[in-house]
Structure formats: C-alpha cells, structure tokens
Amino acid sequence: MVLVLISSVVTDLELTASQTVKTILLLILLVGGLLNVFWAYRALSIKKKISRIMIALFLFVISIPVLRWYDIEHHLLNYEEYAVGTTLGPCEVFARGAGVQFAYEVGGVEYQNCNTYHPIKKEEITSSGGKYYVRFSRKYADKGRMDFDRQAK
C-alpha cells in the first residue's frame, strides 16, 4: 500500500524518498526469498522443502512489479524531461482517491494519465483546460506526472 501511495509524486525529494522505500522493500523481499531457498535446501521433509520453495517463489514474484516501479521512478528522477500538459477533468487514482486527468505529447505521441494534486488544494488547480508541466522520462513516456506547482503559460 505504501508503494502505491508514494508512486504518484513528482518532486526530487519525494522521488528519492520513494526510491528509498522501494529499495528497503526489495531488500526484504529478496533476502526473504533467498533465506527460504536456503531453508528449503536444509529442510529434511519434502513437505517443508516444497512450502519453503513456494514462499521463496512468491517473494521473488512480488519483487518484479516493485522493481518495475523502482525503474520508472529512477528514470523520472534521473532522466526527467518536461512537456506541457493540459488538464482534462477529474479522475480517480487507484488507492489514492481524487485526481486530475491530463494529456501531454512526447515525440508526436499523445499520452493521458491521472494523478493526484496533493498537497495542493483542489481549488488552486484548473481541473479542465489548465496548462501545467508534466515530468516524464523518454523510457517511460506514458508514465508522466503532472506537476501542479509548475503552471505553463
């Protein structure tokens, strides 16, 4: 749940904090998986071996989307570019609540996304037709995040 909450932030400080949380989570998942592989190797009964291997596989599989989120935010933090985006209206962000849908163009391709406006008050945002900068990376151009602190002219 923490990862979902942190994954829609834009500032360098927030992206760095998010990366730290994901790094810790990845370490926990991978160390837990490796420990279970080791315990499976040392287990005497087949039942314990199978259960330890299943736990290890589960932990390794869960680490895959966390690693992807880490990579996306790594590129947003270290290879960021900006495009002008236009707000389209209200939307719902999974596990976060109210947000603003927006469109932006990168390399002739138009993308749409939705992100929350927290900590900015809803009244301070032009939720339809507003122009704001969108932070994106070339590798994940479709994962841009609107920065409601940076209004475009």
CSV table of N, CA and C in Angstrom, one decimal:
chain,number,residue,atom,x,y,z
A,1,MET,N,0.8,-1.2,0.0
A,1,MET,CA,0.0,0.0,0.0
A,1,MET,C,0.9,1.3,0.0
A,2,VAL,N,2.0,1.3,0.7
A,2,VAL,CA,2.8,2.4,0.8
A,2,VAL,C,3.4,2.7,-0.6
A,3,LEU,N,3.7,1.7,-1.4
A,3,LEU,CA,4.3,2.0,-2.7
A,3,LEU,C,3.3,2.7,-3.6
A,4,VAL,N,2.0,2.3,-3.5
A,4,VAL,CA,1.0,2.9,-4.3
A,4,VAL,C,0.8,4.4,-3.9
A,5,LEU,N,0.9,4.6,-2.6
A,5,LEU,CA,0.7,6.0,-2.2
A,5,LEU,C,1.9,6.9,-2.6
A,6,ILE,N,3.1,6.3,-2.6
A,6,ILE,CA,4.2,7.2,-3.0
A,6,ILE,C,4.4,7.3,-4.5
A,7,SER,N,3.9,6.4,-5.2
A,7,SER,CA,4.2,6.3,-6.6
A,7,SER,C,3.7,7.4,-7.5
A,8,SER,N,2.9,8.3,-7.0
A,8,SER,CA,2.4,9.4,-7.8
A,8,SER,C,2.9,10.8,-7.5
A,9,VAL,N,4.2,10.8,-7.0
A,9,VAL,CA,4.8,12.1,-6.5
A,9,VAL,C,5.7,12.6,-7.6
A,10,VAL,N,6.0,13.9,-7.5
A,10,VAL,CA,6.8,14.5,-8.6
A,10,VAL,C,8.1,15.1,-8.2
A,11,THR,N,8.2,15.7,-7.0
A,11,THR,CA,9.5,16.4,-6.6
A,11,THR,C,10.6,15.4,-6.4
A,12,ASP,N,11.8,16.0,-6.6
A,12,ASP,CA,13.1,15.2,-6.4
A,12,ASP,C,13.1,14.5,-5.0
A,13,LEU,N,12.8,15.3,-4.0
A,13,LEU,CA,12.8,14.8,-2.6
A,13,LEU,C,11.8,13.7,-2.4
A,14,GLU,N,10.6,13.8,-3.0
A,14,GLU,CA,9.6,12.7,-2.8
A,14,GLU,C,10.0,11.5,-3.7
A,15,LEU,N,10.6,11.7,-4.9
A,15,LEU,CA,11.0,10.6,-5.6
A,15,LEU,C,12.2,9.8,-5.0
A,16,THR,N,13.1,10.6,-4.3
A,16,THR,CA,14.2,10.0,-3.6
A,16,THR,C,13.7,9.2,-2.4
A,17,ALA,N,12.7,9.7,-1.7
A,17,ALA,CA,12.1,9.0,-0.6
A,17,ALA,C,11.4,7.8,-1.0
A,18,SER,N,10.7,7.9,-2.1
A,18,SER,CA,10.0,6.7,-2.7
A,18,SER,C,11.0,5.6,-3.1
A,19,GLN,N,12.1,6.0,-3.7
A,19,GLN,CA,13.2,5.1,-4.1
A,19,GLN,C,13.8,4.4,-2.9
A,20,THR,N,13.9,5.1,-1.8
A,20,THR,CA,14.4,4.5,-0.6
A,20,THR,C,13.5,3.5,0.0
A,21,VAL,N,12.2,3.8,0.0
A,21,VAL,CA,11.2,2.8,0.5
A,21,VAL,C,11.2,1.6,-0.4
A,22,LYS,N,11.3,1.8,-1.7
A,22,LYS,CA,11.3,0.6,-2.6
A,22,LYS,C,12.6,-0.2,-2.5
A,23,THR,N,13.7,0.4,-2.2
A,23,THR,CA,14.9,-0.3,-2.0
A,23,THR,C,14.9,-1.2,-0.8
A,24,ILE,N,14.3,-0.6,0.3
A,24,ILE,CA,14.2,-1.4,1.5
A,24,ILE,C,13.2,-2.6,1.3
A,25,LEU,N,12.1,-2.3,0.6
A,25,LEU,CA,11.1,-3.4,0.3
A,25,LEU,C,11.8,-4.5,-0.5
A,26,LEU,N,12.5,-4.1,-1.6
A,26,LEU,CA,13.2,-5.0,-2.4
A,26,LEU,C,14.2,-5.9,-1.6
A,27,LEU,N,14.9,-5.2,-0.8
A,27,LEU,CA,15.9,-6.0,0.0
A,27,LEU,C,15.2,-7.0,0.9
A,28,ILE,N,14.1,-6.6,1.5
A,28,ILE,CA,13.3,-7.5,2.4
A,28,ILE,C,12.8,-8.7,1.6
A,29,LEU,N,12.2,-8.4,0.4
A,29,LEU,CA,11.7,-9.5,-0.4
A,29,LEU,C,12.7,-10.4,-0.9
A,30,LEU,N,13.8,-9.9,-1.4
A,30,LEU,CA,14.9,-10.7,-1.9
A,30,LEU,C,15.6,-11.5,-0.9
A,31,VAL,N,15.9,-10.9,0.3
A,31,VAL,CA,16.6,-11.6,1.4
A,31,VAL,C,15.6,-12.7,1.9
A,32,GLY,N,14.3,-12.4,2.0
A,32,GLY,CA,13.4,-13.4,2.5
A,32,GLY,C,13.3,-14.5,1.5
A,33,GLY,N,13.3,-14.2,0.2
A,33,GLY,CA,13.3,-15.3,-0.8
A,33,GLY,C,14.5,-16.2,-0.7
A,34,LEU,N,15.7,-15.5,-0.6
A,34,LEU,CA,16.9,-16.3,-0.5
A,34,LEU,C,17.0,-17.1,0.7
A,35,LEU,N,16.5,-16.6,1.8
A,35,LEU,CA,16.5,-17.4,3.1
A,35,LEU,C,15.6,-18.6,3.0
A,36,ASN,N,14.5,-18.4,2.3
A,36,ASN,CA,13.6,-19.5,2.1
A,36,ASN,C,14.2,-20.6,1.2
A,37,VAL,N,14.9,-20.2,0.2
A,37,VAL,CA,15.6,-21.1,-0.7
A,37,VAL,C,16.6,-21.9,0.2
A,38,PHE,N,17.4,-21.2,1.0
A,38,PHE,CA,18.4,-21.8,1.9
A,38,PHE,C,17.7,-22.8,2.8
A,39,TRP,N,16.6,-22.4,3.4
A,39,TRP,CA,15.9,-23.3,4.4
A,39,TRP,C,15.3,-24.5,3.7
A,40,ALA,N,14.8,-24.3,2.4
A,40,ALA,CA,14.3,-25.4,1.6
A,40,ALA,C,15.4,-26.4,1.4
A,41,TYR,N,16.6,-25.9,1.1
A,41,TYR,CA,17.8,-26.8,0.9
A,41,TYR,C,18.1,-27.6,2.1
A,42,ARG,N,18.0,-27.0,3.3
A,42,ARG,CA,18.3,-27.7,4.5
A,42,ARG,C,17.2,-28.5,5.1
A,43,ALA,N,15.9,-28.3,4.6
A,43,ALA,CA,14.8,-29.0,5.2
A,43,ALA,C,14.9,-30.5,5.0
A,44,LEU,N,14.4,-31.2,5.9
A,44,LEU,CA,14.5,-32.7,5.9
A,44,LEU,C,13.3,-33.3,5.2
A,45,SER,N,12.2,-32.7,5.3
A,45,SER,CA,11.0,-33.3,4.7
A,45,SER,C,10.6,-32.7,3.4
A,46,ILE,N,10.0,-33.4,2.5
A,46,ILE,CA,9.6,-32.9,1.2
A,46,ILE,C,8.6,-31.8,1.4
A,47,LYS,N,7.7,-32.0,2.3
A,47,LYS,CA,6.6,-31.0,2.5
A,47,LYS,C,7.2,-29.7,2.9
A,48,LYS,N,8.2,-29.7,3.8
A,48,LYS,CA,8.8,-28.4,4.2
A,48,LYS,C,9.6,-27.8,3.0
A,49,LYS,N,10.3,-28.6,2.2
A,49,LYS,CA,11.0,-28.1,1.1
A,49,LYS,C,10.1,-27.4,0.1
A,50,ILE,N,9.0,-28.1,-0.2
A,50,ILE,CA,8.0,-27.5,-1.2
A,50,ILE,C,7.4,-26.2,-0.6
A,51,SER,N,7.1,-26.2,0.7
A,51,SER,CA,6.5,-25.0,1.2
A,51,SER,C,7.5,-23.8,1.2
A,52,ARG,N,8.7,-24.1,1.5
A,52,ARG,CA,9.8,-23.1,1.5
A,52,ARG,C,10.0,-22.6,0.1
A,53,ILE,N,10.0,-23.5,-0.9
A,53,ILE,CA,10.2,-23.1,-2.3
A,53,ILE,C,9.1,-22.2,-2.8
A,54,MET,N,7.9,-22.6,-2.4
A,54,MET,CA,6.7,-21.8,-2.8
A,54,MET,C,6.7,-20.4,-2.2
A,55,ILE,N,7.1,-20.3,-0.9
A,55,ILE,CA,7.3,-19.0,-0.3
A,55,ILE,C,8.3,-18.1,-1.0
A,56,ALA,N,9.5,-18.8,-1.3
A,56,ALA,CA,10.5,-18.1,-2.0
A,56,ALA,C,10.0,-17.6,-3.4
A,57,LEU,N,9.4,-18.4,-4.1
A,57,LEU,CA,8.8,-18.0,-5.4
A,57,LEU,C,7.9,-16.9,-5.3
A,58,PHE,N,7.0,-16.9,-4.3
A,58,PHE,CA,6.0,-15.9,-4.1
A,58,PHE,C,6.8,-14.5,-3.8
A,59,LEU,N,7.8,-14.6,-3.0
A,59,LEU,CA,8.5,-13.3,-2.6
A,59,LEU,C,9.3,-12.8,-3.9
A,60,PHE,N,9.8,-13.7,-4.7
A,60,PHE,CA,10.5,-13.3,-5.9
A,60,PHE,C,9.5,-12.7,-6.9
A,61,VAL,N,8.4,-13.3,-7.0
A,61,VAL,CA,7.4,-12.8,-8.0
A,61,VAL,C,6.9,-11.4,-7.6
A,62,ILE,N,6.7,-11.2,-6.3
A,62,ILE,CA,6.2,-9.9,-5.8
A,62,ILE,C,7.2,-8.8,-6.0
A,63,SER,N,8.5,-9.2,-6.0
A,63,SER,CA,9.6,-8.2,-6.2
A,63,SER,C,9.6,-7.7,-7.6
A,64,ILE,N,9.0,-8.4,-8.6
A,64,ILE,CA,9.1,-8.0,-10.0
A,64,ILE,C,8.4,-6.6,-10.2
A,65,PRO,N,7.1,-6.5,-9.8
A,65,PRO,CA,6.5,-5.1,-10.0
A,65,PRO,C,7.1,-4.0,-9.2
A,66,VAL,N,7.6,-4.4,-8.0
A,66,VAL,CA,8.3,-3.4,-7.2
A,66,VAL,C,9.6,-2.9,-8.0
A,67,LEU,N,10.3,-3.8,-8.6
A,67,LEU,CA,11.5,-3.5,-9.4
A,67,LEU,C,11.1,-2.6,-10.6
A,68,ARG,N,10.0,-2.9,-11.2
A,68,ARG,CA,9.5,-2.0,-12.3
A,68,ARG,C,9.2,-0.6,-11.8
A,69,TRP,N,8.4,-0.5,-10.7
A,69,TRP,CA,8.1,0.8,-10.1
A,69,TRP,C,9.4,1.6,-9.8
A,70,TYR,N,10.4,0.8,-9.3
A,70,TYR,CA,11.7,1.4,-8.9
A,70,TYR,C,12.3,2.0,-10.2
A,71,ASP,N,12.3,1.2,-11.3
A,71,ASP,CA,12.9,1.7,-12.5
A,71,ASP,C,12.2,2.9,-13.1
A,72,ILE,N,10.9,2.9,-13.1
A,72,ILE,CA,10.1,4.0,-13.6
A,72,ILE,C,10.5,5.3,-12.8
A,73,GLU,N,10.5,5.2,-11.5
A,73,GLU,CA,10.8,6.4,-10.7
A,73,GLU,C,12.3,6.8,-10.8
A,74,HIS,N,13.1,5.8,-11.0
A,74,HIS,CA,14.6,6.1,-11.2
A,74,HIS,C,14.7,6.9,-12.5
A,75,HIS,N,14.0,6.6,-13.5
A,75,HIS,CA,14.1,7.4,-14.8
A,75,HIS,C,13.4,8.7,-14.6
A,76,LEU,N,12.3,8.8,-13.9
A,76,LEU,CA,11.7,10.1,-13.6
A,76,LEU,C,12.7,11.0,-12.8
A,77,LEU,N,13.4,10.4,-11.9
A,77,LEU,CA,14.3,11.2,-11.1
A,77,LEU,C,15.6,11.6,-11.8
A,78,ASN,N,16.2,10.7,-12.5
A,78,ASN,CA,17.5,10.9,-13.1
A,78,ASN,C,17.5,11.3,-14.6
A,79,TYR,N,16.4,11.1,-15.3
A,79,TYR,CA,16.4,11.4,-16.7
A,79,TYR,C,15.1,12.1,-17.1
A,80,GLU,N,14.8,13.1,-16.2
A,80,GLU,CA,13.5,13.7,-16.4
A,80,GLU,C,13.5,14.8,-17.5
A,81,GLU,N,12.4,14.9,-18.2
A,81,GLU,CA,12.2,15.9,-19.2
A,81,GLU,C,10.8,16.5,-18.9
A,82,TYR,N,10.5,17.6,-19.5
A,82,TYR,CA,9.2,18.2,-19.2
A,82,TYR,C,8.5,18.5,-20.5
A,83,ALA,N,7.2,18.3,-20.5
A,83,ALA,CA,6.3,18.7,-21.6
A,83,ALA,C,5.1,19.5,-21.0
A,84,VAL,N,4.5,20.2,-21.8
A,84,VAL,CA,3.3,21.0,-21.4
A,84,VAL,C,2.1,20.0,-21.5
A,85,GLY,N,1.4,19.9,-20.4
A,85,GLY,CA,0.2,19.1,-20.4
A,85,GLY,C,-1.1,19.9,-20.2
A,86,THR,N,-2.2,19.3,-20.6
A,86,THR,CA,-3.5,20.0,-20.4
A,86,THR,C,-4.4,19.2,-19.5
A,87,THR,N,-4.9,19.8,-18.5
A,87,THR,CA,-5.9,19.0,-17.7
A,87,THR,C,-7.2,18.8,-18.4
A,88,LEU,N,-7.7,17.6,-18.2
A,88,LEU,CA,-8.9,17.2,-18.9
A,88,LEU,C,-10.2,17.1,-18.0
A,89,GLY,N,-9.9,16.9,-16.7
A,89,GLY,CA,-11.1,16.8,-15.8
A,89,GLY,C,-10.7,15.9,-14.6
A,90,PRO,N,-11.7,15.7,-13.7
A,90,PRO,CA,-11.4,14.9,-12.6
A,90,PRO,C,-11.3,13.4,-12.9
A,91,CYS,N,-10.6,12.7,-12.1
A,91,CYS,CA,-10.5,11.2,-12.3
A,91,CYS,C,-10.2,10.6,-10.9
A,92,GLU,N,-10.1,9.3,-10.8
A,92,GLU,CA,-9.8,8.6,-9.6
A,92,GLU,C,-8.5,7.9,-9.8
A,93,VAL,N,-7.6,8.1,-8.8
A,93,VAL,CA,-6.3,7.4,-8.8
A,93,VAL,C,-6.4,6.2,-7.9
A,94,PHE,N,-6.1,5.0,-8.4
A,94,PHE,CA,-6.2,3.8,-7.6
A,94,PHE,C,-5.5,4.0,-6.2
A,95,ALA,N,-6.2,3.7,-5.2
A,95,ALA,CA,-5.8,3.7,-3.8
A,95,ALA,C,-5.4,5.1,-3.3
A,96,ARG,N,-5.7,6.1,-4.0
A,96,ARG,CA,-5.3,7.5,-3.6
A,96,ARG,C,-6.5,8.4,-3.6
A,97,GLY,N,-7.5,8.1,-4.4
A,97,GLY,CA,-8.7,9.0,-4.4
A,97,GLY,C,-8.7,9.9,-5.5
A,98,ALA,N,-9.2,11.1,-5.3
A,98,ALA,CA,-9.5,12.1,-6.3
A,98,ALA,C,-8.2,12.6,-7.0
A,99,GLY,N,-8.2,12.8,-8.3
A,99,GLY,CA,-7.1,13.3,-9.0
A,99,GLY,C,-7.5,14.1,-10.2
A,100,VAL,N,-6.6,14.4,-11.1
A,100,VAL,CA,-6.9,15.2,-12.3
A,100,VAL,C,-6.3,14.4,-13.5
A,101,GLN,N,-7.1,14.2,-14.5
A,101,GLN,CA,-6.7,13.5,-15.7
A,101,GLN,C,-6.1,14.6,-16.6
A,102,PHE,N,-5.0,14.2,-17.3
A,102,PHE,CA,-4.3,15.2,-18.1
A,102,PHE,C,-3.8,14.5,-19.4
A,103,ALA,N,-3.5,15.3,-20.4
A,103,ALA,CA,-2.9,14.8,-21.6
A,103,ALA,C,-1.7,15.6,-21.9
A,104,TYR,N,-0.7,14.9,-22.5
A,104,TYR,CA,0.5,15.6,-22.9
A,104,TYR,C,1.1,14.9,-24.1
A,105,GLU,N,2.0,15.5,-24.9
A,105,GLU,CA,2.5,14.9,-26.1
A,105,GLU,C,4.1,14.8,-26.0
A,106,VAL,N,4.6,13.7,-26.4
A,106,VAL,CA,6.0,13.4,-26.4
A,106,VAL,C,6.3,12.8,-27.7
A,107,GLY,N,7.2,13.4,-28.5
A,107,GLY,CA,7.6,12.9,-29.8
A,107,GLY,C,6.5,12.6,-30.7
A,108,GLY,N,5.4,13.4,-30.7
A,108,GLY,CA,4.3,13.3,-31.6
A,108,GLY,C,3.3,12.3,-31.2
A,109,VAL,N,3.5,11.7,-30.0
A,109,VAL,CA,2.5,10.7,-29.5
A,109,VAL,C,1.8,11.3,-28.3
A,110,GLU,N,0.5,11.3,-28.2
A,110,GLU,CA,-0.2,11.8,-27.1
A,110,GLU,C,-0.5,10.8,-26.0
A,111,TYR,N,-0.2,11.1,-24.8
A,111,TYR,CA,-0.4,10.2,-23.7
A,111,TYR,C,-1.4,10.9,-22.7
A,112,GLN,N,-2.1,10.0,-22.0
A,112,GLN,CA,-3.0,10.5,-21.0
A,112,GLN,C,-2.7,9.8,-19.7
A,113,ASN,N,-2.8,10.5,-18.6
A,113,ASN,CA,-2.6,9.9,-17.3
A,113,ASN,C,-3.4,10.6,-16.3
A,114,CYS,N,-3.4,10.1,-15.1
A,114,CYS,CA,-4.2,10.7,-14.0
A,114,CYS,C,-3.3,10.7,-12.7
A,115,ASN,N,-3.2,11.8,-12.1
A,115,ASN,CA,-2.5,11.8,-10.8
A,115,ASN,C,-3.1,12.8,-9.8
A,116,THR,N,-2.9,12.5,-8.5
A,116,THR,CA,-3.5,13.4,-7.5
A,116,THR,C,-2.8,14.7,-7.5
A,117,TYR,N,-3.4,15.7,-6.8
A,117,TYR,CA,-2.9,17.0,-6.8
A,117,TYR,C,-2.4,17.3,-5.4
A,118,HIS,N,-2.4,16.4,-4.5
A,118,HIS,CA,-2.0,16.5,-3.1
A,118,HIS,C,-0.5,17.0,-3.1
A,119,PRO,N,-0.1,17.9,-2.4
A,119,PRO,CA,-0.7,18.7,-1.3
A,119,PRO,C,-1.4,20.0,-1.7
A,120,ILE,N,-1.5,20.2,-3.0
A,120,ILE,CA,-2.2,21.4,-3.5
A,120,ILE,C,-3.7,21.3,-3.3
A,121,LYS,N,-4.3,22.4,-3.0
A,121,LYS,CA,-5.7,22.4,-2.8
A,121,LYS,C,-6.4,22.3,-4.2
A,122,LYS,N,-7.5,21.6,-4.2
A,122,LYS,CA,-8.2,21.4,-5.5
A,122,LYS,C,-8.7,22.7,-6.1
A,123,GLU,N,-9.0,23.7,-5.2
A,123,GLU,CA,-9.5,25.0,-5.7
A,123,GLU,C,-8.4,25.8,-6.4
A,124,GLU,N,-7.1,25.4,-6.1
A,124,GLU,CA,-6.0,26.2,-6.7
A,124,GLU,C,-5.6,25.6,-8.1
A,125,ILE,N,-6.3,24.6,-8.6
A,125,ILE,CA,-5.9,23.9,-9.8
A,125,ILE,C,-7.0,24.1,-10.8
A,126,THR,N,-6.6,24.4,-12.1
A,126,THR,CA,-7.6,24.5,-13.2
A,126,THR,C,-7.8,23.0,-13.6
A,127,SER,N,-8.9,22.4,-13.2
A,127,SER,CA,-9.0,20.9,-13.5
A,127,SER,C,-9.5,20.6,-14.9
A,128,SER,N,-9.8,21.6,-15.7
A,128,SER,CA,-10.2,21.3,-17.1
A,128,SER,C,-9.7,22.5,-17.9
A,129,GLY,N,-8.7,22.1,-18.8
A,129,GLY,CA,-8.1,23.1,-19.7
A,129,GLY,C,-6.9,23.9,-19.1
A,130,GLY,N,-6.5,23.5,-17.9
A,130,GLY,CA,-5.3,24.1,-17.3
A,130,GLY,C,-4.0,23.6,-18.0
A,131,LYS,N,-3.0,24.4,-18.0
A,131,LYS,CA,-1.7,24.1,-18.6
A,131,LYS,C,-0.7,24.0,-17.5
A,132,TYR,N,-0.1,22.8,-17.3
A,132,TYR,CA,0.9,22.6,-16.3
A,132,TYR,C,2.0,21.7,-17.0
A,133,TYR,N,3.2,21.8,-16.4
A,133,TYR,CA,4.3,20.9,-16.8
A,133,TYR,C,4.1,19.5,-16.4
A,134,VAL,N,4.5,18.6,-17.2
A,134,VAL,CA,4.4,17.1,-16.9
A,134,VAL,C,5.9,16.6,-17.0
A,135,ARG,N,6.2,16.0,-15.9
A,135,ARG,CA,7.5,15.4,-15.8
A,135,ARG,C,7.4,13.9,-16.3
A,136,PHE,N,8.4,13.6,-17.2
A,136,PHE,CA,8.4,12.3,-17.8
A,136,PHE,C,9.8,11.9,-18.1
A,137,SER,N,10.0,10.6,-18.5
A,137,SER,CA,11.3,10.2,-19.0
A,137,SER,C,11.1,9.5,-20.4
A,138,ARG,N,12.0,9.6,-21.2
A,138,ARG,CA,11.9,9.0,-22.6
A,138,ARG,C,11.6,7.5,-22.5
A,139,LYS,N,12.2,6.8,-21.6
A,139,LYS,CA,12.0,5.3,-21.5
A,139,LYS,C,10.5,5.0,-21.1
A,140,TYR,N,9.9,5.8,-20.2
A,140,TYR,CA,8.6,5.6,-19.8
A,140,TYR,C,7.7,6.9,-20.1
A,141,ALA,N,7.7,7.2,-21.3
A,141,ALA,CA,6.9,8.4,-21.7
A,141,ALA,C,5.5,8.4,-21.3
A,142,ASP,N,4.9,7.2,-21.2
A,142,ASP,CA,3.5,7.1,-20.8
A,142,ASP,C,3.3,7.2,-19.3
A,143,LYS,N,4.3,7.3,-18.5
A,143,LYS,CA,4.2,7.4,-17.0
A,143,LYS,C,4.4,8.8,-16.5
A,144,GLY,N,4.2,9.8,-17.3
A,144,GLY,CA,4.4,11.2,-16.9
A,144,GLY,C,3.5,11.6,-15.7
A,145,ARG,N,4.0,12.5,-14.9
A,145,ARG,CA,3.3,13.0,-13.8
A,145,ARG,C,3.2,14.5,-13.8
A,146,MET,N,2.0,15.0,-13.7
A,146,MET,CA,1.8,16.5,-13.8
A,146,MET,C,2.2,17.1,-12.5
A,147,ASP,N,2.9,18.2,-12.7
A,147,ASP,CA,3.4,19.0,-11.5
A,147,ASP,C,2.5,20.2,-11.4
A,148,PHE,N,1.6,20.2,-10.5
A,148,PHE,CA,0.7,21.2,-10.3
A,148,PHE,C,1.3,22.5,-9.7
A,149,ASP,N,2.5,22.4,-9.3
A,149,ASP,CA,3.2,23.6,-8.8
A,149,ASP,C,3.8,24.4,-9.9
A,150,ARG,N,3.9,23.8,-11.1
A,150,ARG,CA,4.5,24.5,-12.3
A,150,ARG,C,3.5,24.7,-13.4
A,151,GLN,N,2.9,25.8,-13.3
A,151,GLN,CA,1.9,26.1,-14.3
A,151,GLN,C,2.6,26.6,-15.6
A,152,ALA,N,2.2,26.2,-16.8
A,152,ALA,CA,2.7,26.6,-18.0
A,152,ALA,C,1.9,27.8,-18.5
A,153,LYS,N,2.6,28.6,-19.3
A,153,LYS,CA,1.9,29.8,-19.9
A,153,LYS,C,1.3,29.5,-21.2
